[in-house]
Tab-separated table of C-alpha atoms in Angstrom:
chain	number	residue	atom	x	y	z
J	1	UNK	CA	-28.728	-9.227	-13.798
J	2	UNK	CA	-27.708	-12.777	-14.075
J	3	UNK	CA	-28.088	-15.768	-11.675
J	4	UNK	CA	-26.014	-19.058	-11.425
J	5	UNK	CA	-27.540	-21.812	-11.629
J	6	UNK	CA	-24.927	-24.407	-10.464
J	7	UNK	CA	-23.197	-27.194	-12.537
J	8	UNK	CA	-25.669	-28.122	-15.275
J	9	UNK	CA	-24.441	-30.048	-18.404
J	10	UNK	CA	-28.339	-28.763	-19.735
J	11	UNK	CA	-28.055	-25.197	-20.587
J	12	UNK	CA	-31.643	-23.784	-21.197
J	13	UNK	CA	-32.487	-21.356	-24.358
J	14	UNK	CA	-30.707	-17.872	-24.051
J	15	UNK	CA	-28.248	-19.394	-21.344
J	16	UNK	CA	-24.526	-18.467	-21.579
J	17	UNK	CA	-21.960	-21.047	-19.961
J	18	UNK	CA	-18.827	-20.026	-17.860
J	19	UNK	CA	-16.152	-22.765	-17.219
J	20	UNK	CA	-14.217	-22.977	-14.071
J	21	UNK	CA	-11.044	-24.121	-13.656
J	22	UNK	CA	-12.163	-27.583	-12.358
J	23	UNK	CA	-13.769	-27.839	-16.158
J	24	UNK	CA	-17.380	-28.071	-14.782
J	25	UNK	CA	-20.341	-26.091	-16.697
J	26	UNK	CA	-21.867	-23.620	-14.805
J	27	UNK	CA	-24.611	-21.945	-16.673
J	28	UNK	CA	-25.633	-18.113	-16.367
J	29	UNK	CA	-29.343	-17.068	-17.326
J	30	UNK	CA	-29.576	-13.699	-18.160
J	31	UNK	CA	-33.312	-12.329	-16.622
J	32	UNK	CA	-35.827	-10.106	-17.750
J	33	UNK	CA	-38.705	-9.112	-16.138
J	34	UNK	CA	-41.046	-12.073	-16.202
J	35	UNK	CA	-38.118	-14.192	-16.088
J	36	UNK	CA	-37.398	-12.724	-12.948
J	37	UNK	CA	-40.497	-12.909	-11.659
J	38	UNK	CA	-40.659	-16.854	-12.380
J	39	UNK	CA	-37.482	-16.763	-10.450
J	40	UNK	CA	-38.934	-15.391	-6.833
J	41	UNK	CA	-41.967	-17.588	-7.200
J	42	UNK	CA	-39.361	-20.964	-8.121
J	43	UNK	CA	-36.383	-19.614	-5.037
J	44	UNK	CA	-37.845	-22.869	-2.639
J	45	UNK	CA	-36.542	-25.296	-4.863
J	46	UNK	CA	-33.111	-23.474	-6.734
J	47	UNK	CA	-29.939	-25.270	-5.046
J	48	UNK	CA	-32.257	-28.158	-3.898
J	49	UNK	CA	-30.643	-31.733	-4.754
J	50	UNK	CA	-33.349	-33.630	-7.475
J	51	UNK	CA	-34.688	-35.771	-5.286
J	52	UNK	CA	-35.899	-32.945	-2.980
J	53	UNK	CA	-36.965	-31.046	-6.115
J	54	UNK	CA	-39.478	-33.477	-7.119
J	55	UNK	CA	-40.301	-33.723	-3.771
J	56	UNK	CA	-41.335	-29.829	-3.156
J	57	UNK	CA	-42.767	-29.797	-6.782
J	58	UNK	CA	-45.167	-32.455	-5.762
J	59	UNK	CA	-45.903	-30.698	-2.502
J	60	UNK	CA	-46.809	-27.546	-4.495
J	61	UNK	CA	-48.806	-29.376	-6.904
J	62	UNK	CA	-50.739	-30.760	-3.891
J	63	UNK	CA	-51.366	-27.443	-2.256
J	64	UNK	CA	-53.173	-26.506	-5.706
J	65	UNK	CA	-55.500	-29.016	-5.930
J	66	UNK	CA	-56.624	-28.715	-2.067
J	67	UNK	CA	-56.751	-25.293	-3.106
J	68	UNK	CA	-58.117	-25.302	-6.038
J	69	UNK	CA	-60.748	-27.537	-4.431
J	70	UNK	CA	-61.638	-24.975	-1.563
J	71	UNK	CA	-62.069	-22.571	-5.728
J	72	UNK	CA	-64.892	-25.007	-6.708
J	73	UNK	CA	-66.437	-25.123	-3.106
J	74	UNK	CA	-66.777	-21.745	-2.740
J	75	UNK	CA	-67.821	-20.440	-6.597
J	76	UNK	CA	-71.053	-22.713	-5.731
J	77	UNK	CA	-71.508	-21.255	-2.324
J	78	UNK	CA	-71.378	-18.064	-4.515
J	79	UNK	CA	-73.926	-19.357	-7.107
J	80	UNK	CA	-76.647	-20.300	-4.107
J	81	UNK	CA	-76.400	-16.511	-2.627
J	82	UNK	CA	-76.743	-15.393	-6.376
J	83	UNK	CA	-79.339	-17.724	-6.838
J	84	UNK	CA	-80.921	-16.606	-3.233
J	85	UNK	CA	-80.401	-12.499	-4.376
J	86	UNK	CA	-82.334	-13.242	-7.770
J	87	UNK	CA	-85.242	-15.037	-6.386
J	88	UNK	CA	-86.042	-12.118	-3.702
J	89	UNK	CA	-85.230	-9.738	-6.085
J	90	UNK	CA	-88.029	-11.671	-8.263
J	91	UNK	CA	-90.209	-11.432	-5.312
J	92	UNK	CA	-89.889	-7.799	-4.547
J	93	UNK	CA	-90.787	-7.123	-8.490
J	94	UNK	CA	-93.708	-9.883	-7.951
J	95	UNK	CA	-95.113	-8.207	-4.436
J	96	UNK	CA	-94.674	-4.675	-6.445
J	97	UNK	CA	-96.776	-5.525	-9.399
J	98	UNK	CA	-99.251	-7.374	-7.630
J	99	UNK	CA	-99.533	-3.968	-4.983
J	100	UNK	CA	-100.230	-1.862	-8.115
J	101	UNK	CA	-102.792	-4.410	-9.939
J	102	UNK	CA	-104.374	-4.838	-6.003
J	103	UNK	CA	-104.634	-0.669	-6.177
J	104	UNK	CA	-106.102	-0.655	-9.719
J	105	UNK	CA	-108.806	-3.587	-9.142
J	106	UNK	CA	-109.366	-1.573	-5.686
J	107	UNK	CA	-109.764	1.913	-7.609
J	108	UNK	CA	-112.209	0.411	-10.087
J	109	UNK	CA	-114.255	-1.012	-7.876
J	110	UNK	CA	-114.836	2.086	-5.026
J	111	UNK	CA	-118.089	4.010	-4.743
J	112	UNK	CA	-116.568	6.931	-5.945
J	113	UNK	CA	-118.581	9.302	-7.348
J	114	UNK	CA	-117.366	8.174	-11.268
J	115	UNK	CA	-118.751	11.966	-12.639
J	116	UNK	CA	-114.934	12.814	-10.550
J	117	UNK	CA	-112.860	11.329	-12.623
J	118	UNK	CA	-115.017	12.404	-16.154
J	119	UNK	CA	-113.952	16.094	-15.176
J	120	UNK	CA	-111.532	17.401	-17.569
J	121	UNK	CA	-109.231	19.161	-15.655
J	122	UNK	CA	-108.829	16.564	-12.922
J	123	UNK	CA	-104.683	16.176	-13.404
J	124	UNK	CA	-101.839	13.254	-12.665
J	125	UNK	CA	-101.819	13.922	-9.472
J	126	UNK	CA	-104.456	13.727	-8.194
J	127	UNK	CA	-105.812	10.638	-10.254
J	128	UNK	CA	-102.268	9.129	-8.360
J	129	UNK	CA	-103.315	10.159	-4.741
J	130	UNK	CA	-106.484	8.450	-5.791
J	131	UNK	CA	-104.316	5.477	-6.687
J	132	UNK	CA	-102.474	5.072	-3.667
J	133	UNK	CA	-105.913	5.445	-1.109
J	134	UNK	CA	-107.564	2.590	-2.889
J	135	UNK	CA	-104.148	0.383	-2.681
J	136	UNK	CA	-103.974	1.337	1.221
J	137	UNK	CA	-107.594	0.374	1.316
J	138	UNK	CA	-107.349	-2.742	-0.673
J	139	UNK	CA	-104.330	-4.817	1.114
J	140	UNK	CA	-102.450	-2.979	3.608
J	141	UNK	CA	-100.447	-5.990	4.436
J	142	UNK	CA	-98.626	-6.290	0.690
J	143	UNK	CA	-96.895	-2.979	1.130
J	144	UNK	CA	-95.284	-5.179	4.893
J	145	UNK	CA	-94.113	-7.841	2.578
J	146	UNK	CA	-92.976	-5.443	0.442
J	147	UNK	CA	-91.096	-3.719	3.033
J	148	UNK	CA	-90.199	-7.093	4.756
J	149	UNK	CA	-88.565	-8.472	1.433
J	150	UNK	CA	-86.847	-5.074	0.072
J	151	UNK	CA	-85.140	-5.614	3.412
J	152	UNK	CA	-83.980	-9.032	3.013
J	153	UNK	CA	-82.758	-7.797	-0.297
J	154	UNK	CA	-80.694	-5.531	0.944
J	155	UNK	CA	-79.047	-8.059	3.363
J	156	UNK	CA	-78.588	-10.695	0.502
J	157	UNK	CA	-77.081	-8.049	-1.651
J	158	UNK	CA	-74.347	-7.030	1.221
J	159	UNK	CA	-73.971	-10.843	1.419
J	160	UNK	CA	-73.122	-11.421	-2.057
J	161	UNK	CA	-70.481	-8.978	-1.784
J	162	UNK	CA	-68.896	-10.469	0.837
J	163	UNK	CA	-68.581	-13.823	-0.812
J	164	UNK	CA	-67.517	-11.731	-4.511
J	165	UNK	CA	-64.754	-10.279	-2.158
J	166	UNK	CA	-64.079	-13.811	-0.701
J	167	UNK	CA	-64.005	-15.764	-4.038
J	168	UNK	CA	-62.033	-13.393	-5.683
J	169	UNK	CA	-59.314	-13.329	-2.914
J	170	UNK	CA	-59.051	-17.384	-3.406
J	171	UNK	CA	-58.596	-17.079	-7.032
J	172	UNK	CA	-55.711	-14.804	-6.749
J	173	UNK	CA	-54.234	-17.285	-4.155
J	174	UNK	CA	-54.757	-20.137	-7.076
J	175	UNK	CA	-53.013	-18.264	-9.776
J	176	UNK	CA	-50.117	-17.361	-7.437
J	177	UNK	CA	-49.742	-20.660	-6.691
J	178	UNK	CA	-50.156	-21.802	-9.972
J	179	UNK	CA	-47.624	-18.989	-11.227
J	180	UNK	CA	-45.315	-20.666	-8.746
J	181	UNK	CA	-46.102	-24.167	-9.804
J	182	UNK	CA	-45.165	-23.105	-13.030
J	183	UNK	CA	-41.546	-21.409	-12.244
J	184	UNK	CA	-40.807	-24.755	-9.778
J	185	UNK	CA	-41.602	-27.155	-12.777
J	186	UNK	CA	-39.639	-24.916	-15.472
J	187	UNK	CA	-36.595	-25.130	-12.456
J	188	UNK	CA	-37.015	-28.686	-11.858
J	189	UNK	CA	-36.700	-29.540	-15.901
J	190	UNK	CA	-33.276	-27.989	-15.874
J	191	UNK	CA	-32.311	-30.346	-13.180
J	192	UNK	CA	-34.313	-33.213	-14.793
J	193	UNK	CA	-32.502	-32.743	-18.096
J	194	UNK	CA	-29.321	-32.600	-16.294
J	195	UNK	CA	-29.593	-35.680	-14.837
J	196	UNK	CA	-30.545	-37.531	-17.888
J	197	UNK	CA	-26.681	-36.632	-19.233
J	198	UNK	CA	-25.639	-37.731	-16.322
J	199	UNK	CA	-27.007	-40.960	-17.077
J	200	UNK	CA	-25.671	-40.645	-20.498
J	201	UNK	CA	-22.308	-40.474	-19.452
J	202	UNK	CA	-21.841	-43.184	-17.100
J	203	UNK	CA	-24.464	-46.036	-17.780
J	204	UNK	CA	-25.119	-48.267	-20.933
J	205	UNK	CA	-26.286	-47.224	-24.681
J	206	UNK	CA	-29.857	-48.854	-23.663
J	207	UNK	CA	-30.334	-46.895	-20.304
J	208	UNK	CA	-29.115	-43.395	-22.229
J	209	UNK	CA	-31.756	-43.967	-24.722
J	210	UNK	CA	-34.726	-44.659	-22.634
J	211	UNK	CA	-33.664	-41.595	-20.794
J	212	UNK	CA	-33.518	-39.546	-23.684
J	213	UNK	CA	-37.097	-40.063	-24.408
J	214	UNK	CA	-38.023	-38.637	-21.322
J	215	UNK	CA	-36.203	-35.264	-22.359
J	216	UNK	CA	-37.881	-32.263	-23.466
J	217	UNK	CA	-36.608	-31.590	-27.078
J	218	UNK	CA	-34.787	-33.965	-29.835
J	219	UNK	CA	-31.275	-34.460	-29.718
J	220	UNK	CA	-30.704	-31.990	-26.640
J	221	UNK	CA	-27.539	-30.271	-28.241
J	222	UNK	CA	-28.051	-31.457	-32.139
J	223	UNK	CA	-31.144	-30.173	-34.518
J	224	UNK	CA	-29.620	-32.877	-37.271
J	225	UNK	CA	-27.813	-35.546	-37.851
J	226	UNK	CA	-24.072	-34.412	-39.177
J	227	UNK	CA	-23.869	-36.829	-41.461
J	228	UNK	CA	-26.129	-36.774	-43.958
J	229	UNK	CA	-26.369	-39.363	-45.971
J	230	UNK	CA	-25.882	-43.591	-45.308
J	231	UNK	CA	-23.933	-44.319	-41.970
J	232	UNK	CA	-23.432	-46.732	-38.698
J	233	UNK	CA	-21.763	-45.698	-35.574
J	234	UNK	CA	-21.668	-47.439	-32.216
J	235	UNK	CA	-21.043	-46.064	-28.497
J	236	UNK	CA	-17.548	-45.893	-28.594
J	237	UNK	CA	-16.865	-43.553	-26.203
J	238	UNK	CA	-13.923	-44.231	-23.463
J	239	UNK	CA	-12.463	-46.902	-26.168
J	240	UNK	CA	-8.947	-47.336	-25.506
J	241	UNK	CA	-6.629	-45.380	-27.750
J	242	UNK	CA	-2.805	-44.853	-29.146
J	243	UNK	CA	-0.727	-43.368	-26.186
J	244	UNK	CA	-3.283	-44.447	-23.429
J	245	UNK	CA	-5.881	-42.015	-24.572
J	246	UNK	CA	-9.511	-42.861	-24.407
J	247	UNK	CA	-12.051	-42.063	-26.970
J	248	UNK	CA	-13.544	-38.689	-26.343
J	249	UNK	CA	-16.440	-38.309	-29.407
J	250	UNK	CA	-18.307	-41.057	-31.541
J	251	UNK	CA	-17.215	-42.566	-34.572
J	252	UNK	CA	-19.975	-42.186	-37.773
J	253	UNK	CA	-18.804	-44.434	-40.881
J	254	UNK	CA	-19.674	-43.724	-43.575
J	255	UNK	CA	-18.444	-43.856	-47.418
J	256	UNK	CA	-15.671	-40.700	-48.452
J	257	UNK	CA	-17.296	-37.961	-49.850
J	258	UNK	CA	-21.078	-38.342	-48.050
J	259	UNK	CA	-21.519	-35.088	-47.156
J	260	UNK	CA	-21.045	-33.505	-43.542
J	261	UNK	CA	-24.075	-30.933	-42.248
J	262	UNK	CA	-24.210	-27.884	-39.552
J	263	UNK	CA	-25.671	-29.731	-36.791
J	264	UNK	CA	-27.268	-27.034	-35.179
J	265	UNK	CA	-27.133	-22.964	-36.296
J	266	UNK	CA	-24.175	-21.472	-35.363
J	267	UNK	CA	-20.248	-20.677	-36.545
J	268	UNK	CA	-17.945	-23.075	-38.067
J	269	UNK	CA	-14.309	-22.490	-38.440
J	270	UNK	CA	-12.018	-24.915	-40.600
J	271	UNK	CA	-8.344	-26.178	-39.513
J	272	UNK	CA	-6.012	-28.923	-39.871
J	273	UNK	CA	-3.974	-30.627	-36.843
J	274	UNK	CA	-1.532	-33.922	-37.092
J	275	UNK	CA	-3.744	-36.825	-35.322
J	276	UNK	CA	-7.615	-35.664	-37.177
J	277	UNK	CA	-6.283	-33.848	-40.157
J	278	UNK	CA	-8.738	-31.393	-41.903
J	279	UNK	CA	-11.377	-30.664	-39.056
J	280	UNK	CA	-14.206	-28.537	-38.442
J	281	UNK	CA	-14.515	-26.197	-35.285
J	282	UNK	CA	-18.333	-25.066	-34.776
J	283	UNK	CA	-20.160	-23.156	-31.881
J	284	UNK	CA	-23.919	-22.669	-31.130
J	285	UNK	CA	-25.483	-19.782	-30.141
J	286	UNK	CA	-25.181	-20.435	-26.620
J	287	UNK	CA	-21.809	-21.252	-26.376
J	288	UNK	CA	-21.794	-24.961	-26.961
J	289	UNK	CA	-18.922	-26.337	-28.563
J	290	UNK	CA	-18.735	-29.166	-31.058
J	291	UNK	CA	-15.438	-30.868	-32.781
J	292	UNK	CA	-15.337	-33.220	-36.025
J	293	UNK	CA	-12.492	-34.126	-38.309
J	294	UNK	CA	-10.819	-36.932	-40.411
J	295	UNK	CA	-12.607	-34.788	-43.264
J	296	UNK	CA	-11.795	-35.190	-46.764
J	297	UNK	CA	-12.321	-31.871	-47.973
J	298	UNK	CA	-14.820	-28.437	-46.262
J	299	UNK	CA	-17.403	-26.710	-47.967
J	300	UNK	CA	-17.485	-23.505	-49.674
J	301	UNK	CA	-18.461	-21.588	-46.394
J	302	UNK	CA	-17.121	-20.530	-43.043
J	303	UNK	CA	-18.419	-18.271	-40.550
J	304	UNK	CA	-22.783	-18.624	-39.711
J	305	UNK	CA	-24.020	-21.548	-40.942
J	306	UNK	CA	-27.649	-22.952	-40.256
J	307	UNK	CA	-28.249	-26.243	-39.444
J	308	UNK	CA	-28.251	-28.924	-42.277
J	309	UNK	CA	-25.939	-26.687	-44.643
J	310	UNK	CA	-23.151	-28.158	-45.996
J	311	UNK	CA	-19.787	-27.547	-43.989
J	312	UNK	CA	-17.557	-30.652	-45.170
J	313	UNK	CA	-17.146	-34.213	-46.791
J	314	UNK	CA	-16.612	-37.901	-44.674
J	315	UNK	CA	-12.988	-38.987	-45.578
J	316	UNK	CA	-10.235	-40.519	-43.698
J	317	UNK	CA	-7.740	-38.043	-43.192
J	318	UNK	CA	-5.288	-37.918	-40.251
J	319	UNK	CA	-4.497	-41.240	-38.510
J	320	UNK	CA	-7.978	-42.850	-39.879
J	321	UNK	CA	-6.701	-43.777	-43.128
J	322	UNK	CA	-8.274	-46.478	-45.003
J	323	UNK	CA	-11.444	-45.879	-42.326
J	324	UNK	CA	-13.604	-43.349	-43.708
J	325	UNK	CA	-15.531	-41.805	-40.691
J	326	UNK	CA	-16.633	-38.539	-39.006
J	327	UNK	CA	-14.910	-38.298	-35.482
J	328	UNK	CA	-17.601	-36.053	-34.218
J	329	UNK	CA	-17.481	-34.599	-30.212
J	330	UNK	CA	-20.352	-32.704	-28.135
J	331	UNK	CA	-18.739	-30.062	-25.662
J	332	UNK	CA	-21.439	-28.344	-23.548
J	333	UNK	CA	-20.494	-24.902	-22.721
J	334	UNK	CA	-17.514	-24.685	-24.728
J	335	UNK	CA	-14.404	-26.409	-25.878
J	336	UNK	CA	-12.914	-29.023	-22.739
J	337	UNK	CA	-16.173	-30.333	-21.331
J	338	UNK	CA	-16.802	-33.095	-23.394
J	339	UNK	CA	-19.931	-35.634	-23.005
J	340	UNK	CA	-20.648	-38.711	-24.322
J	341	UNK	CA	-22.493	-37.559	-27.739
J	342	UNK	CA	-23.776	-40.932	-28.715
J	343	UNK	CA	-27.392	-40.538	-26.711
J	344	UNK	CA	-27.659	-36.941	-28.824
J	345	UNK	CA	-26.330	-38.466	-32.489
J	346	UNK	CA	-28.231	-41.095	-32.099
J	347	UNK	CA	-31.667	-39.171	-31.690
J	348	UNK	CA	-30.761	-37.455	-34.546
J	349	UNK	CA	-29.141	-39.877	-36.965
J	350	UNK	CA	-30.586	-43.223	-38.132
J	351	UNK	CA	-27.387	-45.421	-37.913
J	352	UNK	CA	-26.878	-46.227	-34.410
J	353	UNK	CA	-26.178	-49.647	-32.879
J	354	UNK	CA	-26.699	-50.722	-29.527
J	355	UNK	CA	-25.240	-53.905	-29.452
């Protein structure tokens, strides 16, 4: 079972991207059980616009704490019946004890004839019957408050029940709503993230990175830095280029022959063209596409690859010659939906300039 999510340039672990003919990303979740649980409690907020996303996520998050209040409220009405069930329970035990210790003191001190209770064969039960008519004797009115508390008892214990049954029924309304809480947030990070590439792609190398740091996990697309050793690289992208083409990908100089990583795991495929020379083609594991070339030479390996390991060399083939540089492009969802990558490189790398 799988459920569109709409348009996001964010595609969330275990995603799978389909492009439509319009070249927009529209990522596919695949669900399993729990995921599509999460799903039913999260449906008031899926195909809601950001703005009324955060606004339904903060109405949910209100709902929980007046409800989690009424949770607090009503587990120490709960303690005070407990409390109130223990104490007559304590007095029923107290009013019993003292009704045998009133029979005893009452048995020793009758005018029996003693000689009675000396004879050998007088048994249990009749020393017991004995008991009892010196209890009845001695305080009558213990055995009402006996009978006057054991009833209270009961009514406390019924009660207490009642407000188990009640307390318990509130904290299953708190973890549904918490459970939905949950899904809405996890919904309403997708969008979040989205909207920080959004501001990636159209406003300034400042603003992107400031954004960035409000994302959820380094780099977004990139685990490393594909260049890895010393290298500078600006936000070039939508530079003017030869034949009225704009710059699609960042630029990362560095010296010929610094070595050229796996960003990410994934699949790397080498070719040449005419404008980048040698190049390297690599996809992710969900379908995320990323471009380099100008290389001066490919390492020893094609196919998987893990990120960091060693797919190429920095040179300056193609139409870059005498400017030694990784051309190096992000394409979310697959090959034709380019982003600016400079907010992602330069999370990842330590050569970026924002002047």
């Amino acid at each position: 079972m799988v459920l569109a999510l709409g348009a996001l340039a964010v595609l969330p672990s275990g995603s799978q991207a389909e492009v439509s003919s319009a070249g927009s990303v529209t990522p596919v979740r695949t669900i399993g059980e729990v995921q599509l649980r999460q799903l039913a409690s999260a449906q008031a907020i899926v195909g809601l616009p950001l703005e009324d996303a955060r606004t339904k996520v903060r109405q949910t998050e209100n709902e929980l704490r007046v409800l989690a209040l009424q949770k607090a409220m009503d587990d120490r009405d709960l303690a005070g019946v407990r409390l109130a069930v223990e104490e007559l329970a304590g007095e029923a035990e107290a009013i019993a004890a003292a009704t045998v210790q009133n029979a005893v003191t009452s048995y020793r001190q009758t005018d029996l004839d003693q000689s009675l209770f000396e004879v050998t064969d007088l048994n249990e039960g009749l020393r017991a019957n004995a008991l009892g008519d010196a209890a009845l004797v001695a305080d009558t009115d213990v055995f009402e408050d006996f009978r006057n508390t054991n009833k209270d008892l009961v009514l406390a214990n019924g009660n207490l029940e009642a407000e188990i049954a009640e307390n318990e029924a509130i904290q299953a309304r708190v973890d549904a709503l918490q459970e939905r809480l949950e899904a809405e947030q996890s919904w309403l990070l997708v969008l979040e993230e989205q909207n920080l590439h959004d501001r990636a792609r159209t406003e300034s190398a400042q603003t992107s990175i400031w954004a960035q740091s409000l994302g959820t996990k380094q780099g977004f697309y990139l685990r490393t830095c594909p260049v890895d050793g010393p290298h500078e690289f600006i936000d070039s992208w939508g530079f003017p280029r030869s034949g009225g083409r704009r710059h699609k990908g960042v630029d990362i100089l560095a010296d010929i022959g610094v070595p050229i990583v796996a960003p990410v795991d994934g699949t790397v495929e080498f070719r040449s063209n005419r404008v980048g020379g040698r190049s390297f083609h690599f996809w992710d594991e969900n379908g995320n596409y990323f471009y380099g070339t100008h290389l001066s030479g490919y390492g020893d390996t094609q196919g998987e690859v893990r990120a960091g390991q060693l797919i190429g060399y920095v040179g300056d083939d193609g139409n870059a010659a005498g400017i030694p540089h990784l051309h190096f492009e992000i394409h979310p969802g697959g090959r034709g939906n380019a982003i600016n990558p400079f907010l992602d490189t330069a999370t990842v790398c330590s050569g970026a300039s924002y002047d």
